[in-house]
Short mmCIF file of N, CA, C and O in Angstrom, two decimals:
data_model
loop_
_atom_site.label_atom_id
_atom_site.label_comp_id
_atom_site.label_asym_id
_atom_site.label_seq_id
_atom_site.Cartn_x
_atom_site.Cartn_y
_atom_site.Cartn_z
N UNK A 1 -178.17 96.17 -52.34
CA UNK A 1 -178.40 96.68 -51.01
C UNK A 1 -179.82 96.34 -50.54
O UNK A 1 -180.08 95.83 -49.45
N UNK A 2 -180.73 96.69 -51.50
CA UNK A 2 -182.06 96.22 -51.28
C UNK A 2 -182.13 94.92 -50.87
O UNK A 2 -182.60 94.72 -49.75
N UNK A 3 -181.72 93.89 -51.59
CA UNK A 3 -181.42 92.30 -51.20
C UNK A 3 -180.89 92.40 -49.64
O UNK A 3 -181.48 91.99 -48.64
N UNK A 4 -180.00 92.85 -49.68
CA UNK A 4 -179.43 92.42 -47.84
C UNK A 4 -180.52 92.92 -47.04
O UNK A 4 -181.07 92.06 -46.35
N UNK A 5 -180.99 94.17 -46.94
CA UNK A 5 -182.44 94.50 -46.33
C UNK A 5 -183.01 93.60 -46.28
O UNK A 5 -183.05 93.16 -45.13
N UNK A 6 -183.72 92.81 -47.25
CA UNK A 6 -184.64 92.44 -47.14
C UNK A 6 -184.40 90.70 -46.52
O UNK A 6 -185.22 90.17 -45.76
N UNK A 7 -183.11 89.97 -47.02
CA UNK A 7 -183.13 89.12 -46.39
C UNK A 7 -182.29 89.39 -44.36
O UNK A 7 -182.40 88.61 -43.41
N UNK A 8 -181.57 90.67 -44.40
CA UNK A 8 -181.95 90.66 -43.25
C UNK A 8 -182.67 90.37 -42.29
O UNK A 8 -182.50 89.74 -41.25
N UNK A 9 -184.06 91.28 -43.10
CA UNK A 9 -185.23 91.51 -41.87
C UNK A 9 -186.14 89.77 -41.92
O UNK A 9 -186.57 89.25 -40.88
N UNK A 10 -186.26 89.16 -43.20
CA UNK A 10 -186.30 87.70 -43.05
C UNK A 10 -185.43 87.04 -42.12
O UNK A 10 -186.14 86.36 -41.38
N UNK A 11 -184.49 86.95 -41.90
CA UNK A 11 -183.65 86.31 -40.35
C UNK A 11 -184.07 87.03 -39.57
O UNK A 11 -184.41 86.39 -38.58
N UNK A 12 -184.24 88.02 -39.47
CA UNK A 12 -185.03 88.60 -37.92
C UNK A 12 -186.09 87.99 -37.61
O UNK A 12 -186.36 87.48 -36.53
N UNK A 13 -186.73 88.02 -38.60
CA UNK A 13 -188.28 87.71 -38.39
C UNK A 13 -188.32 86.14 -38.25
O UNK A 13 -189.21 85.61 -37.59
N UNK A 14 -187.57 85.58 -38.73
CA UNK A 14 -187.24 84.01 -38.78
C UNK A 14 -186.75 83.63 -37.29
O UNK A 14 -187.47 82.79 -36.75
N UNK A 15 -185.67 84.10 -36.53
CA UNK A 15 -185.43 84.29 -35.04
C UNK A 15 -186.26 84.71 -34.17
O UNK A 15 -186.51 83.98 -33.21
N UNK A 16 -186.90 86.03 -34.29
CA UNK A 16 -187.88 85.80 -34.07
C UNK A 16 -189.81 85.16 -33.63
O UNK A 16 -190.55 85.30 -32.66
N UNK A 17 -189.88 84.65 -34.63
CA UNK A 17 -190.46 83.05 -34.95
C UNK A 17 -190.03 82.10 -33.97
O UNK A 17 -190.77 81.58 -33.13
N UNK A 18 -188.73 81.88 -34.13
CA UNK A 18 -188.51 80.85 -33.50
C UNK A 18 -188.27 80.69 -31.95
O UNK A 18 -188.49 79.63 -31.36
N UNK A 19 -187.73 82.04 -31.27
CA UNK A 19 -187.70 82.35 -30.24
C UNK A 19 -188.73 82.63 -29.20
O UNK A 19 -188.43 82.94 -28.04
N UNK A 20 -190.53 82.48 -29.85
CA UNK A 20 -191.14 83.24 -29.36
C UNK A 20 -191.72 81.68 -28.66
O UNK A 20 -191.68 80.58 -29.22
N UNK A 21 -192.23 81.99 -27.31
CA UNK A 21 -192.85 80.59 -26.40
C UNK A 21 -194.02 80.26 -27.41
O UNK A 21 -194.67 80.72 -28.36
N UNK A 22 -193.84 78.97 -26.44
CA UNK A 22 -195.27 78.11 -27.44
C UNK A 22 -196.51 78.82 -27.01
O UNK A 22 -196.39 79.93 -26.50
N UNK A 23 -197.87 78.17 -27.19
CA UNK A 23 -198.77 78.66 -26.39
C UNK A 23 -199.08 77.92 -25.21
O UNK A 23 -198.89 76.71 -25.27
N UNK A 24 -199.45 78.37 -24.27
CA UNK A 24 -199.48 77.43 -22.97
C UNK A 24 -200.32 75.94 -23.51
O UNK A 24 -201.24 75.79 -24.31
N UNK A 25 -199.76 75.23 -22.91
CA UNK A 25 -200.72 74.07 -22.75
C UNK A 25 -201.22 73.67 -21.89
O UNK A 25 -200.98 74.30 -20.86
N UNK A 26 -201.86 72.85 -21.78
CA UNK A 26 -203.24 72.44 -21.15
C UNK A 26 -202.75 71.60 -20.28
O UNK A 26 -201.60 71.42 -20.69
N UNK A 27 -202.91 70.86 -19.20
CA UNK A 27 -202.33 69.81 -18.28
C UNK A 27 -203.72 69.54 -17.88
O UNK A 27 -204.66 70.22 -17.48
N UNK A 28 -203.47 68.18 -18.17
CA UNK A 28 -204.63 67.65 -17.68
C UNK A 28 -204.68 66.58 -16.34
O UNK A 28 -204.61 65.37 -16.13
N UNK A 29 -204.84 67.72 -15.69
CA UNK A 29 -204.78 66.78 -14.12
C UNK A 29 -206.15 67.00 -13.51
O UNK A 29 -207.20 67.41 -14.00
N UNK A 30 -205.61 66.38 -11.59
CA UNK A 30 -206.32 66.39 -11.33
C UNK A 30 -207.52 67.66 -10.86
O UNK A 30 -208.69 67.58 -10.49
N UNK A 31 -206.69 68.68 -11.04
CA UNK A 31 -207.46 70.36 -10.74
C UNK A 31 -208.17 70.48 -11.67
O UNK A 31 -209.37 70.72 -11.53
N UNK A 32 -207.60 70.35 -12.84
CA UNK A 32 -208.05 70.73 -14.50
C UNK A 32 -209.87 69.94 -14.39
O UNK A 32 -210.90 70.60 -14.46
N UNK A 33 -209.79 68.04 -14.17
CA UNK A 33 -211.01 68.18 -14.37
C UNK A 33 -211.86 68.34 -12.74
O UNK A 33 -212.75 67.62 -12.30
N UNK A 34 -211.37 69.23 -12.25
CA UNK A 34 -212.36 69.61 -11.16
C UNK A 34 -212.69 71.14 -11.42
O UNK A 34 -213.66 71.55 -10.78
N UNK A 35 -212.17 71.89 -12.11
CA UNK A 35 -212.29 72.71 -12.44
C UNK A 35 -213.14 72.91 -13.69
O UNK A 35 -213.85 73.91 -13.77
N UNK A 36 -213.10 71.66 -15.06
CA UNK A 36 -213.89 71.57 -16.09
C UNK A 36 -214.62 70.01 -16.20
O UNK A 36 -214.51 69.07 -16.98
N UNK A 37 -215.20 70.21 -15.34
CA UNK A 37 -216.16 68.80 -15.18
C UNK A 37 -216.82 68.30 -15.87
O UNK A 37 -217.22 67.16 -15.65
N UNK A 38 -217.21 69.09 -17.13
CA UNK A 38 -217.89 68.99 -18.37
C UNK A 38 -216.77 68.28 -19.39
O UNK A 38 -217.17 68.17 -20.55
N UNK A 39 -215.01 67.65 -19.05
CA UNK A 39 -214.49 67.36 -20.09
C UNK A 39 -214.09 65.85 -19.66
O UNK A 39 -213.14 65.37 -19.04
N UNK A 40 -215.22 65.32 -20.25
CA UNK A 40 -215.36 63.60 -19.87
C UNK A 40 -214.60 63.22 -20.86
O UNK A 40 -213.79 62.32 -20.61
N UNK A 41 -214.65 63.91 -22.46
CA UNK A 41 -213.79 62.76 -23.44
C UNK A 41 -211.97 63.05 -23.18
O UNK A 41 -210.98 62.46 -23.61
N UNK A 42 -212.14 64.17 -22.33
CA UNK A 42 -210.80 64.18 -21.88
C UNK A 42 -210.28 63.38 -20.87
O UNK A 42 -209.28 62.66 -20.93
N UNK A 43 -211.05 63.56 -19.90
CA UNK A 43 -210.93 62.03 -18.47
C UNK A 43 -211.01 61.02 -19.27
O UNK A 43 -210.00 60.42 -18.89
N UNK A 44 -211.55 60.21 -20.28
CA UNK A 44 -211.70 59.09 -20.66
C UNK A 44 -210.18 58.82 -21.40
O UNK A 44 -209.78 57.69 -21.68
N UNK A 45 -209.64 59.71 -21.60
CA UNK A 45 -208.29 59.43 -22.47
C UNK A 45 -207.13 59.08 -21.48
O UNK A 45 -206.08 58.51 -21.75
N UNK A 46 -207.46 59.45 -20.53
CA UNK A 46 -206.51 59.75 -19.34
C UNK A 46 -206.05 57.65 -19.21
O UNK A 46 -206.66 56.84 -19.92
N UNK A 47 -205.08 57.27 -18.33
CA UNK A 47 -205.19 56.17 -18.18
C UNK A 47 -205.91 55.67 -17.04
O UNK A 47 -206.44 56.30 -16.13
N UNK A 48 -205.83 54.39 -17.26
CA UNK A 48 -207.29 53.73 -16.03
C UNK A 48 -207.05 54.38 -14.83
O UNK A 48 -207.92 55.11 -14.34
N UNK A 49 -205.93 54.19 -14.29
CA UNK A 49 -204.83 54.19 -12.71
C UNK A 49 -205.22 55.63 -12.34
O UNK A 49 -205.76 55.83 -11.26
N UNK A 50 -204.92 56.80 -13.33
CA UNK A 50 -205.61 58.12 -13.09
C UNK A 50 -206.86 58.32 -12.52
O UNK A 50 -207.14 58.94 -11.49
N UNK A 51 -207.96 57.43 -13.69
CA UNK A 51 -209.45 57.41 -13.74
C UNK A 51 -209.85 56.93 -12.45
O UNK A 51 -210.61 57.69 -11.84
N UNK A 52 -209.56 55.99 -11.95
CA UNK A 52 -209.44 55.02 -10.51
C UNK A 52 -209.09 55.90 -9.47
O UNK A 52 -209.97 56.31 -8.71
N UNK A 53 -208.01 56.21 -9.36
CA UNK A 53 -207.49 57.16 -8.28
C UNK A 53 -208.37 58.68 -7.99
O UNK A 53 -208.29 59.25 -6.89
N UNK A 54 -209.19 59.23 -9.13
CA UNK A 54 -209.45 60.43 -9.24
C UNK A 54 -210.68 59.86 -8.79
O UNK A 54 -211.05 60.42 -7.75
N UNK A 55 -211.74 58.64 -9.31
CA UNK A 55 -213.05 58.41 -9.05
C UNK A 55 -212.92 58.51 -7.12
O UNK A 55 -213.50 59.19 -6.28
N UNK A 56 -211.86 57.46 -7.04
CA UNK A 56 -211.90 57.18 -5.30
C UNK A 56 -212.05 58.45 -4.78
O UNK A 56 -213.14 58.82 -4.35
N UNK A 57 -210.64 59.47 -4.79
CA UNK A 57 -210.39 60.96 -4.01
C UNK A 57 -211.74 61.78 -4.06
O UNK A 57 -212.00 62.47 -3.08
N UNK A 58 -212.78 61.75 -5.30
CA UNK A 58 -213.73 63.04 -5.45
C UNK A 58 -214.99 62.12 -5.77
O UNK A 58 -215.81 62.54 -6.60
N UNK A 59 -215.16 61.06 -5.24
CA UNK A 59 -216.28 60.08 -5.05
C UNK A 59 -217.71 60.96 -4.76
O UNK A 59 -218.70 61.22 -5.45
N UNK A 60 -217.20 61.36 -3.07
CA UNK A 60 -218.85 62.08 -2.93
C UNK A 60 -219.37 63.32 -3.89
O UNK A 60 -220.45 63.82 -4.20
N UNK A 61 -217.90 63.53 -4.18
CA UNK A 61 -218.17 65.47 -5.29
C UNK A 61 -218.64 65.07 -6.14
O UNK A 61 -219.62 65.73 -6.50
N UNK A 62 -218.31 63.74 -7.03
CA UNK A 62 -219.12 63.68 -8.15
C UNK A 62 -220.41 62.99 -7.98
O UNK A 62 -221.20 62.89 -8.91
N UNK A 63 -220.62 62.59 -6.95
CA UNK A 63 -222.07 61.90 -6.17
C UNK A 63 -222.81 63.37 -6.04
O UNK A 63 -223.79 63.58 -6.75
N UNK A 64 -222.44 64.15 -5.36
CA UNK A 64 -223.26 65.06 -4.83
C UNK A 64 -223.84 65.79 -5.98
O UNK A 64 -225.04 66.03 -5.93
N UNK A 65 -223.12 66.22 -7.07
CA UNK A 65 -222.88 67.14 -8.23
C UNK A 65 -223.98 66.27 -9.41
O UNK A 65 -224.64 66.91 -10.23
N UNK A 66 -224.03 64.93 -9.33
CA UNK A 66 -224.42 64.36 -10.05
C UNK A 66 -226.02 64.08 -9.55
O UNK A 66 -226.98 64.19 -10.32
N UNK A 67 -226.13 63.73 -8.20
CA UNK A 67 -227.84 64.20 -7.94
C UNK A 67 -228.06 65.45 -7.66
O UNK A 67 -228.93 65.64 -6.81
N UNK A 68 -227.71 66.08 -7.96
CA UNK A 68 -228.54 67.72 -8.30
C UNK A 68 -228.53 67.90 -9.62
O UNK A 68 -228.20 69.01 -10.04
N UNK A 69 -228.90 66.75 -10.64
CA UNK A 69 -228.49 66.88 -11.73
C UNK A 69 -227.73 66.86 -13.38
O UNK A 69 -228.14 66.62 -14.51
N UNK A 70 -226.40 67.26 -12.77
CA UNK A 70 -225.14 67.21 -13.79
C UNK A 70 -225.25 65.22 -13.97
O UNK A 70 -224.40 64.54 -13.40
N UNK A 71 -225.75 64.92 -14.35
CA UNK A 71 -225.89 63.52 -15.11
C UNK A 71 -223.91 63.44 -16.12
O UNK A 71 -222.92 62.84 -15.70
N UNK A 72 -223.96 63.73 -16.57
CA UNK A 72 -222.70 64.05 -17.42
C UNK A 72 -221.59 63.65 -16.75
O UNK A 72 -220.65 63.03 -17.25
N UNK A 73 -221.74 64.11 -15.27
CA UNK A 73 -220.40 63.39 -14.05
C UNK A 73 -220.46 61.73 -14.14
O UNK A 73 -219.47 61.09 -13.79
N UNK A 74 -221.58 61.10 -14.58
CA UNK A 74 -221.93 59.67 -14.51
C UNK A 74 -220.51 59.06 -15.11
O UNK A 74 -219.86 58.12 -14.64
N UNK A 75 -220.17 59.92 -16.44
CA UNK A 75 -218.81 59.48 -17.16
C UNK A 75 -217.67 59.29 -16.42
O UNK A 75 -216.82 58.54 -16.90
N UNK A 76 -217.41 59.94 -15.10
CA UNK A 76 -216.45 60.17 -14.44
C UNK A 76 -216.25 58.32 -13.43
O UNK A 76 -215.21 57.83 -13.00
N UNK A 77 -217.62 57.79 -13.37
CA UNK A 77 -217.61 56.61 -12.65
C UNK A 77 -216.99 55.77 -13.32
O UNK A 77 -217.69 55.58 -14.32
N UNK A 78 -215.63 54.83 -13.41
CA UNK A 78 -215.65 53.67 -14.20
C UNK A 78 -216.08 52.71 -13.67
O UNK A 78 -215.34 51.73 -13.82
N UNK A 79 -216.94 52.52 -13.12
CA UNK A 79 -217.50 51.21 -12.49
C UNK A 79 -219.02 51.32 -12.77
O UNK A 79 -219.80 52.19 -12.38
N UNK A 80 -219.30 50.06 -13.67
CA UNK A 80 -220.58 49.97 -14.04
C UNK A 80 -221.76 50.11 -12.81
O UNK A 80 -222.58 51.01 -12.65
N UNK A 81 -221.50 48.71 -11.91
CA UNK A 81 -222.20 48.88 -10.32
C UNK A 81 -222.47 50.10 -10.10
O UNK A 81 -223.59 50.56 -9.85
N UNK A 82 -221.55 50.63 -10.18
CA UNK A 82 -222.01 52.34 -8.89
C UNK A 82 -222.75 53.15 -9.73
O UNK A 82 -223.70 53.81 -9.30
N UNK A 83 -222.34 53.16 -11.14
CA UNK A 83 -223.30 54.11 -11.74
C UNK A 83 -224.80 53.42 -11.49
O UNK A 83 -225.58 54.03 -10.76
N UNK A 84 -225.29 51.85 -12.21
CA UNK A 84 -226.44 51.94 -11.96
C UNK A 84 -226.59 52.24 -10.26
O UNK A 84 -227.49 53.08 -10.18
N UNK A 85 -226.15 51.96 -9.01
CA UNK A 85 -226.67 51.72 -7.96
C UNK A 85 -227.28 53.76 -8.12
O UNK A 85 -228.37 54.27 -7.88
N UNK A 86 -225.99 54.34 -8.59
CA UNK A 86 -226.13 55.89 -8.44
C UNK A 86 -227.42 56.25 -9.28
O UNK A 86 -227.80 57.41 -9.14
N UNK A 87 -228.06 55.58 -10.00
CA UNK A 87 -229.06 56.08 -11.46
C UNK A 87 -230.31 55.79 -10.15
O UNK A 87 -230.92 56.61 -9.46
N UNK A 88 -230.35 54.58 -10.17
CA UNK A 88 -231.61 54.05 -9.75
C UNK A 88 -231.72 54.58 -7.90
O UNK A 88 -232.71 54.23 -7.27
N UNK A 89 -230.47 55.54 -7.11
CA UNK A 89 -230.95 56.16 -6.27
C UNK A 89 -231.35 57.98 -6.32
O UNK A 89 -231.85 58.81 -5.56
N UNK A 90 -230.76 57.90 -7.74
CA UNK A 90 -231.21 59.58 -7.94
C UNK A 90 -232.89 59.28 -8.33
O UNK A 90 -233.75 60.12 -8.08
N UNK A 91 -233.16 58.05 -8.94
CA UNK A 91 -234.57 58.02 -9.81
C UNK A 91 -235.25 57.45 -8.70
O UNK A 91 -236.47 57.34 -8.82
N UNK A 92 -234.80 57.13 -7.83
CA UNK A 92 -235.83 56.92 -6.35
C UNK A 92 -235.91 58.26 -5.79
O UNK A 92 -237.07 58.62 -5.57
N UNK A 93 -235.05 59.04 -5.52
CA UNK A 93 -235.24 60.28 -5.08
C UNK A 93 -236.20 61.50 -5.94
O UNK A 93 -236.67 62.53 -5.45
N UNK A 94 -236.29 61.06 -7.25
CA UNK A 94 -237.14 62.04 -7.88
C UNK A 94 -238.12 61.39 -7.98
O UNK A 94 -238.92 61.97 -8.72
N UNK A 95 -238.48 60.51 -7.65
CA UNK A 95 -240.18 60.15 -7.38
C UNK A 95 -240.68 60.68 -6.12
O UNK A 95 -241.72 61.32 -5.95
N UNK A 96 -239.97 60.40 -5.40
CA UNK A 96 -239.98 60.66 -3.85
C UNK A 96 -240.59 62.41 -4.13
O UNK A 96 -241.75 62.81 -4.11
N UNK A 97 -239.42 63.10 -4.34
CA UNK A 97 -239.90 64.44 -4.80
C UNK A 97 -241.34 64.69 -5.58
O UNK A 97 -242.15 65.56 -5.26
N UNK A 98 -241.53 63.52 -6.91
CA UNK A 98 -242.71 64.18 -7.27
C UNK A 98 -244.00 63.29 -6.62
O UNK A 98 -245.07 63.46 -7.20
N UNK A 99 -244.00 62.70 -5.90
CA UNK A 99 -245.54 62.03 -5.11
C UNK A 99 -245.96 63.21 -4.23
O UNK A 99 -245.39 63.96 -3.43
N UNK A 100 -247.11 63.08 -4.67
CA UNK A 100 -247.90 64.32 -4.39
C UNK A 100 -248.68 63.36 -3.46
O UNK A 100 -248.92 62.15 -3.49
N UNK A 101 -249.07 64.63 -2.43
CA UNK A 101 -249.33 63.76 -0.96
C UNK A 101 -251.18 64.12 -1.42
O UNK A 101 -251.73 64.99 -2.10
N UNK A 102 -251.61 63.04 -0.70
CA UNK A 102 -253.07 63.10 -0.81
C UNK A 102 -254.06 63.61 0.00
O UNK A 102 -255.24 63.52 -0.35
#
């Protein structure tokens, strides 16, 4: 009797188990990295056509986001050109800022 108890409550618990949802997963779109902008090795996995399409749609957001700073959005550019043109106009702008007037 003990035996049937116990493998009873093992099939319960086994159905159980198996019945219960996964844990949510993650979707990685286009909200996801506007929402976690910090997950470049995740955009980089994404395919090109994504990477392309997402750079075009949020161009100025990651322009704007990226001279105040967040350098890290640079990953989000796949185009070599624009990043340097983007480097060497944030590093014109912070000189600009630090020349001290005479």
């Amino acid at each position: 009797m003990t035996q049937f108890i116990i493998n009873s409550v093992l099939v319960v618990l086994f159905f159980y188990l198996c019945s219960r949802q996964p844990a949510e997963e993650t979707v990685y779109d286009e909200e996801f990295f506007l929402q976690n902008p910090s997950a470049i090795e995740e955009y980089q996995q994404m395919p090109l056509d994504f990477q392309h399409a997402f750079f075009r749609k949020h161009k100025e957001w990651i322009k704007e986001k990226y001279m105040h700073g967040d350098s890290y959005l640079l990953g989000y550019c796949p185009n070599k050109d624009v990043r340097r043109a983007w480097l060497s106009e944030f590093l014109q702008s912070k000189n600009i800022d630090n020349v001290t007037p005479s």
